[in-house]
Amino acid sequence: MSVAHSLLQYKDSNGKVYEGDLYVPRTTGMRKLPGVVVYPAFRGITEFEKEKAKTLALQGYIALAADPFGKGIRPTDKMECFGIVRPLVSERVTGLKPVIIAAVDAIKTVQGIDVQKIGAIGFCFGGTCVLDLARYNIGLKAVVSYHGTLKAIPDIPLDPIVETAIQAHHGDADSHIPKEQVDEFHVEMRARNADFVFASHAFAEHGFTEPDADSFGLPGVKYNEKAAKRSWSATLSLFKEVF
């Protein structure tokens, strides 16, 4: 199977323009295809997220590497990246929510997609994004977070049932996400009667899925090949189940 790549422009509810990388399987059939949005880590769209989206397309999914920063905003310095991400994370409802929902709305406009079969994956900052999408109950079939922050959205009640299937892949040696946060996540998911799987990967540190994580120059951030492969295999298994 071959894959077509293009850039997809879209807007959020505030009118800000974004540009994601879209990967679509070249198929001869008329069957509509499931879609997966890929939310990047703190650096925004890199070759890593593009490769993940392309790999998903080779599996038969329409995949969009989402743009969290805005069209033409592609910082290369990590402190500049943090300067963009931190305000979004600190204002999860007013700042981050329009950004992440815009990408889901965008993939639904792609020709040949089955709008009833949409999922999302996210790495680090992107992991926070996809867990929030599940919390908002916007109709996604499944989300997968890799080494994402697990904190609940402030001031959001725990009454509504989370209807999206969730996988959360966590590094057992992740010093960036304390045990208290892990415990609170379990309490939240149970309170909301969520269909969730929490996997704690032995010896894995923060950023364990990214092969170049060791070059980030950040303490406690390291690639772990075994955890990366196992979490990806579990992801594909979940999507095969729900789609």
Short mmCIF file of C-alpha atoms in Angstrom, two decimals:
data_model
loop_
_atom_site.label_atom_id
_atom_site.label_comp_id
_atom_site.label_asym_id
_atom_site.label_seq_id
_atom_site.Cartn_x
_atom_site.Cartn_y
_atom_site.Cartn_z
CA MET A 1 0.00 0.00 0.00
CA SER A 2 1.29 3.45 -0.87
CA VAL A 3 0.52 6.69 0.94
CA ALA A 4 -0.23 10.22 -0.27
CA HIS A 5 1.16 13.11 1.79
CA SER A 6 -0.15 16.68 1.76
CA LEU A 7 -0.47 19.69 4.04
CA LEU A 8 -3.87 20.36 5.56
CA GLN A 9 -4.78 23.88 6.68
CA TYR A 10 -7.48 24.36 9.26
CA LYS A 11 -8.72 26.88 11.83
CA ASP A 12 -9.71 26.70 15.47
CA SER A 13 -12.83 28.31 16.95
CA ASN A 14 -10.89 31.54 17.46
CA GLY A 15 -9.93 31.76 13.79
CA LYS A 16 -6.25 30.88 14.22
CA VAL A 17 -4.80 28.99 11.24
CA TYR A 18 -2.90 25.72 11.60
CA GLU A 19 -1.14 23.46 9.10
CA GLY A 20 -0.86 19.74 9.76
CA ASP A 21 0.69 16.90 7.78
CA LEU A 22 -1.92 14.59 6.28
CA TYR A 23 -1.23 11.00 5.22
CA VAL A 24 -3.86 9.09 3.24
CA PRO A 25 -3.63 5.47 2.05
CA ARG A 26 -3.95 5.04 -1.70
CA THR A 27 -6.70 2.44 -1.97
CA THR A 28 -8.88 1.26 -4.81
CA GLY A 29 -11.88 0.36 -2.66
CA MET A 30 -14.89 2.52 -1.83
CA ARG A 31 -14.88 1.72 1.89
CA LYS A 32 -14.49 4.72 4.17
CA LEU A 33 -11.41 4.63 6.38
CA PRO A 34 -10.89 5.31 10.09
CA GLY A 35 -8.83 8.33 11.04
CA VAL A 36 -6.15 8.99 13.67
CA VAL A 37 -4.87 12.37 14.80
CA VAL A 38 -1.24 12.41 15.99
CA TYR A 39 -0.51 15.07 18.62
CA PRO A 40 3.17 15.93 18.93
CA ALA A 41 5.46 16.42 21.90
CA PHE A 42 6.68 19.82 23.06
CA ARG A 43 8.65 20.51 19.85
CA GLY A 44 5.58 20.45 17.63
CA ILE A 45 5.52 18.48 14.38
CA THR A 46 8.86 16.80 13.72
CA GLU A 47 9.97 13.92 11.53
CA PHE A 48 9.05 11.62 14.42
CA GLU A 49 5.35 12.56 14.34
CA LYS A 50 5.30 12.53 10.54
CA GLU A 51 6.74 9.03 10.51
CA LYS A 52 4.15 7.84 13.03
CA ALA A 53 1.34 9.30 10.92
CA LYS A 54 2.76 7.71 7.76
CA THR A 55 3.06 4.35 9.53
CA LEU A 56 -0.58 4.56 10.56
CA ALA A 57 -1.55 5.33 6.97
CA LEU A 58 0.33 2.24 5.83
CA GLN A 59 -1.88 0.33 8.27
CA GLY A 60 -4.97 1.64 6.48
CA TYR A 61 -5.81 4.73 8.56
CA ILE A 62 -6.10 8.33 7.42
CA ALA A 63 -3.63 10.10 9.73
CA LEU A 64 -3.07 13.76 10.54
CA ALA A 65 -0.01 15.03 12.39
CA ALA A 66 -1.65 17.92 14.23
CA ASP A 67 -0.13 21.39 14.42
CA PRO A 68 -0.32 22.73 17.98
CA PHE A 69 1.48 26.03 17.35
CA GLY A 70 -0.03 27.62 14.23
CA LYS A 71 0.85 27.84 10.54
CA GLY A 72 4.43 28.90 9.98
CA ILE A 73 5.37 28.63 13.66
CA ARG A 74 8.06 25.96 13.83
CA PRO A 75 10.44 26.75 16.71
CA THR A 76 13.75 24.90 16.78
CA ASP A 77 14.99 25.97 20.21
CA LYS A 78 13.60 23.93 23.11
CA MET A 79 13.11 26.97 25.34
CA GLU A 80 11.07 28.64 22.61
CA CYS A 81 8.98 25.47 22.37
CA PHE A 82 8.37 25.45 26.11
CA GLY A 83 7.42 29.12 25.90
CA ILE A 84 4.56 28.21 23.54
CA VAL A 85 3.45 25.00 25.26
CA ARG A 86 3.37 26.19 28.87
CA PRO A 87 0.56 28.76 28.43
CA LEU A 88 -1.54 26.13 26.63
CA VAL A 89 -1.06 23.61 29.43
CA SER A 90 -1.75 26.20 32.13
CA GLU A 91 -5.08 27.11 30.47
CA ARG A 92 -6.39 23.70 29.52
CA VAL A 93 -9.98 24.81 28.78
CA THR A 94 -9.57 28.28 27.27
CA GLY A 95 -6.14 27.80 25.70
CA LEU A 96 -5.58 24.16 24.82
CA LYS A 97 -9.09 22.88 24.14
CA PRO A 98 -9.73 24.90 20.93
CA VAL A 99 -6.34 23.84 19.55
CA ILE A 100 -6.82 20.10 20.03
CA ILE A 101 -10.46 19.98 18.94
CA ALA A 102 -9.62 21.90 15.75
CA ALA A 103 -7.42 19.02 14.57
CA VAL A 104 -10.18 16.48 15.14
CA ASP A 105 -12.63 18.67 13.22
CA ALA A 106 -10.05 19.02 10.44
CA ILE A 107 -9.51 15.30 9.88
CA LYS A 108 -13.27 14.81 9.66
CA THR A 109 -13.28 16.96 6.51
CA VAL A 110 -10.91 14.64 4.63
CA GLN A 111 -12.51 12.82 1.71
CA GLY A 112 -13.02 9.12 2.32
CA ILE A 113 -12.91 9.23 6.11
CA ASP A 114 -15.39 7.50 8.39
CA VAL A 115 -16.28 10.30 10.83
CA GLN A 116 -17.67 7.74 13.28
CA LYS A 117 -14.26 6.06 13.58
CA ILE A 118 -11.76 8.64 14.79
CA GLY A 119 -8.97 8.08 17.30
CA ALA A 120 -5.91 9.96 18.52
CA ILE A 121 -2.43 9.34 19.85
CA GLY A 122 -0.12 11.78 21.57
CA PHE A 123 3.43 11.97 22.90
CA CYS A 124 4.40 13.88 26.06
CA PHE A 125 2.52 17.20 25.63
CA GLY A 126 0.48 15.40 22.98
CA GLY A 127 -0.37 12.73 25.53
CA THR A 128 -2.01 15.40 27.64
CA CYS A 129 -3.91 16.55 24.55
CA VAL A 130 -5.42 13.14 23.79
CA LEU A 131 -6.36 12.41 27.39
CA ASP A 132 -8.16 15.74 27.49
CA LEU A 133 -10.03 14.84 24.30
CA ALA A 134 -11.23 11.67 26.02
CA ARG A 135 -12.27 13.69 29.06
CA TYR A 136 -14.34 16.03 26.86
CA ASN A 137 -16.27 13.11 25.34
CA ILE A 138 -16.24 14.43 21.78
CA GLY A 139 -16.97 11.03 20.24
CA LEU A 140 -13.51 9.54 19.69
CA LYS A 141 -13.31 5.75 19.62
CA ALA A 142 -9.94 5.53 21.36
CA VAL A 143 -6.94 7.58 22.47
CA VAL A 144 -3.41 6.54 23.37
CA SER A 145 -1.08 8.63 25.52
CA TYR A 146 2.66 8.00 25.69
CA HIS A 147 4.50 9.53 28.66
CA GLY A 148 1.87 12.26 28.86
CA THR A 149 0.94 14.33 31.89
CA LEU A 150 -1.92 12.61 33.72
CA LYS A 151 -3.38 15.52 35.70
CA ALA A 152 -7.15 15.97 35.51
CA ILE A 153 -8.53 19.15 33.98
CA PRO A 154 -9.01 21.65 36.82
CA ASP A 155 -12.61 22.37 37.82
CA ILE A 156 -14.07 19.68 35.54
CA PRO A 157 -16.51 17.44 37.46
CA LEU A 158 -15.80 13.72 37.61
CA ASP A 159 -19.46 12.79 37.09
CA PRO A 160 -19.64 12.29 33.31
CA ILE A 161 -18.65 8.85 32.10
CA VAL A 162 -15.65 8.83 29.76
CA GLU A 163 -16.91 7.05 26.66
CA THR A 164 -13.60 6.86 24.78
CA ALA A 165 -11.34 3.83 25.22
CA ILE A 166 -8.01 4.91 26.73
CA GLN A 167 -4.49 3.54 26.79
CA ALA A 168 -1.94 5.41 28.91
CA HIS A 169 1.67 4.29 28.49
CA HIS A 170 3.87 5.46 31.33
CA GLY A 171 7.55 5.04 32.11
CA ASP A 172 7.98 3.34 35.46
CA ALA A 173 11.17 5.39 35.98
CA ASP A 174 9.58 8.67 34.79
CA SER A 175 10.76 11.34 37.23
CA HIS A 176 8.63 13.99 35.49
CA ILE A 177 5.33 12.35 36.47
CA PRO A 178 5.19 11.60 40.21
CA LYS A 179 3.42 8.63 41.74
CA GLU A 180 0.75 10.93 43.19
CA GLN A 181 -0.24 11.94 39.67
CA VAL A 182 -0.44 8.30 38.61
CA ASP A 183 -2.64 7.48 41.59
CA GLU A 184 -4.92 10.47 40.94
CA PHE A 185 -5.31 9.41 37.31
CA HIS A 186 -6.54 6.00 38.39
CA VAL A 187 -8.98 7.60 40.82
CA GLU A 188 -10.28 9.87 38.05
CA MET A 189 -10.68 7.08 35.51
CA ARG A 190 -12.49 4.85 37.99
CA ALA A 191 -14.77 7.70 39.09
CA ARG A 192 -15.68 8.33 35.45
CA ASN A 193 -16.20 4.61 34.71
CA ALA A 194 -13.65 4.79 31.92
CA ASP A 195 -12.55 1.89 29.71
CA PHE A 196 -8.86 2.42 30.37
CA VAL A 197 -5.58 0.53 30.37
CA PHE A 198 -2.61 1.95 32.23
CA ALA A 199 0.73 0.38 31.30
CA SER A 200 3.82 1.13 33.37
CA HIS A 201 6.93 0.17 31.39
CA ALA A 202 9.82 -1.08 33.50
CA PHE A 203 12.98 1.10 33.53
CA ALA A 204 11.46 3.54 31.00
CA GLU A 205 12.02 7.25 31.59
CA HIS A 206 10.17 10.26 30.21
CA GLY A 207 10.14 10.51 26.40
CA PHE A 208 10.79 6.79 26.02
CA THR A 209 9.18 6.56 22.55
CA GLU A 210 11.43 9.11 20.81
CA PRO A 211 14.67 7.68 19.38
CA ASP A 212 16.46 11.03 19.64
CA ALA A 213 15.26 11.78 23.19
CA ASP A 214 18.79 11.40 24.56
CA SER A 215 19.86 14.44 22.51
CA PHE A 216 17.26 16.78 24.05
CA GLY A 217 19.60 17.69 26.89
CA LEU A 218 16.82 17.30 29.45
CA PRO A 219 17.26 15.37 32.72
CA GLY A 220 15.19 12.22 33.08
CA VAL A 221 14.40 12.04 29.34
CA LYS A 222 15.64 8.93 27.56
CA TYR A 223 14.68 6.59 24.73
CA ASN A 224 13.75 3.03 25.64
CA GLU A 225 13.45 0.74 22.62
CA LYS A 226 11.61 -2.06 24.38
CA ALA A 227 8.96 0.27 25.86
CA ALA A 228 8.59 2.09 22.56
CA LYS A 229 7.95 -1.12 20.61
CA ARG A 230 5.60 -2.62 23.18
CA SER A 231 3.51 0.53 23.51
CA TRP A 232 3.21 0.84 19.73
CA SER A 233 2.16 -2.79 19.37
CA ALA A 234 -0.52 -2.24 22.02
CA THR A 235 -1.71 0.84 20.14
CA LEU A 236 -2.20 -1.02 16.88
CA SER A 237 -4.03 -3.79 18.73
CA LEU A 238 -6.44 -1.29 20.30
CA PHE A 239 -7.19 0.40 16.99
CA LYS A 240 -7.79 -2.95 15.33
CA GLU A 241 -10.29 -3.70 18.11
CA VAL A 242 -12.25 -0.43 18.12
CA PHE A 243 -12.22 0.29 14.38
#
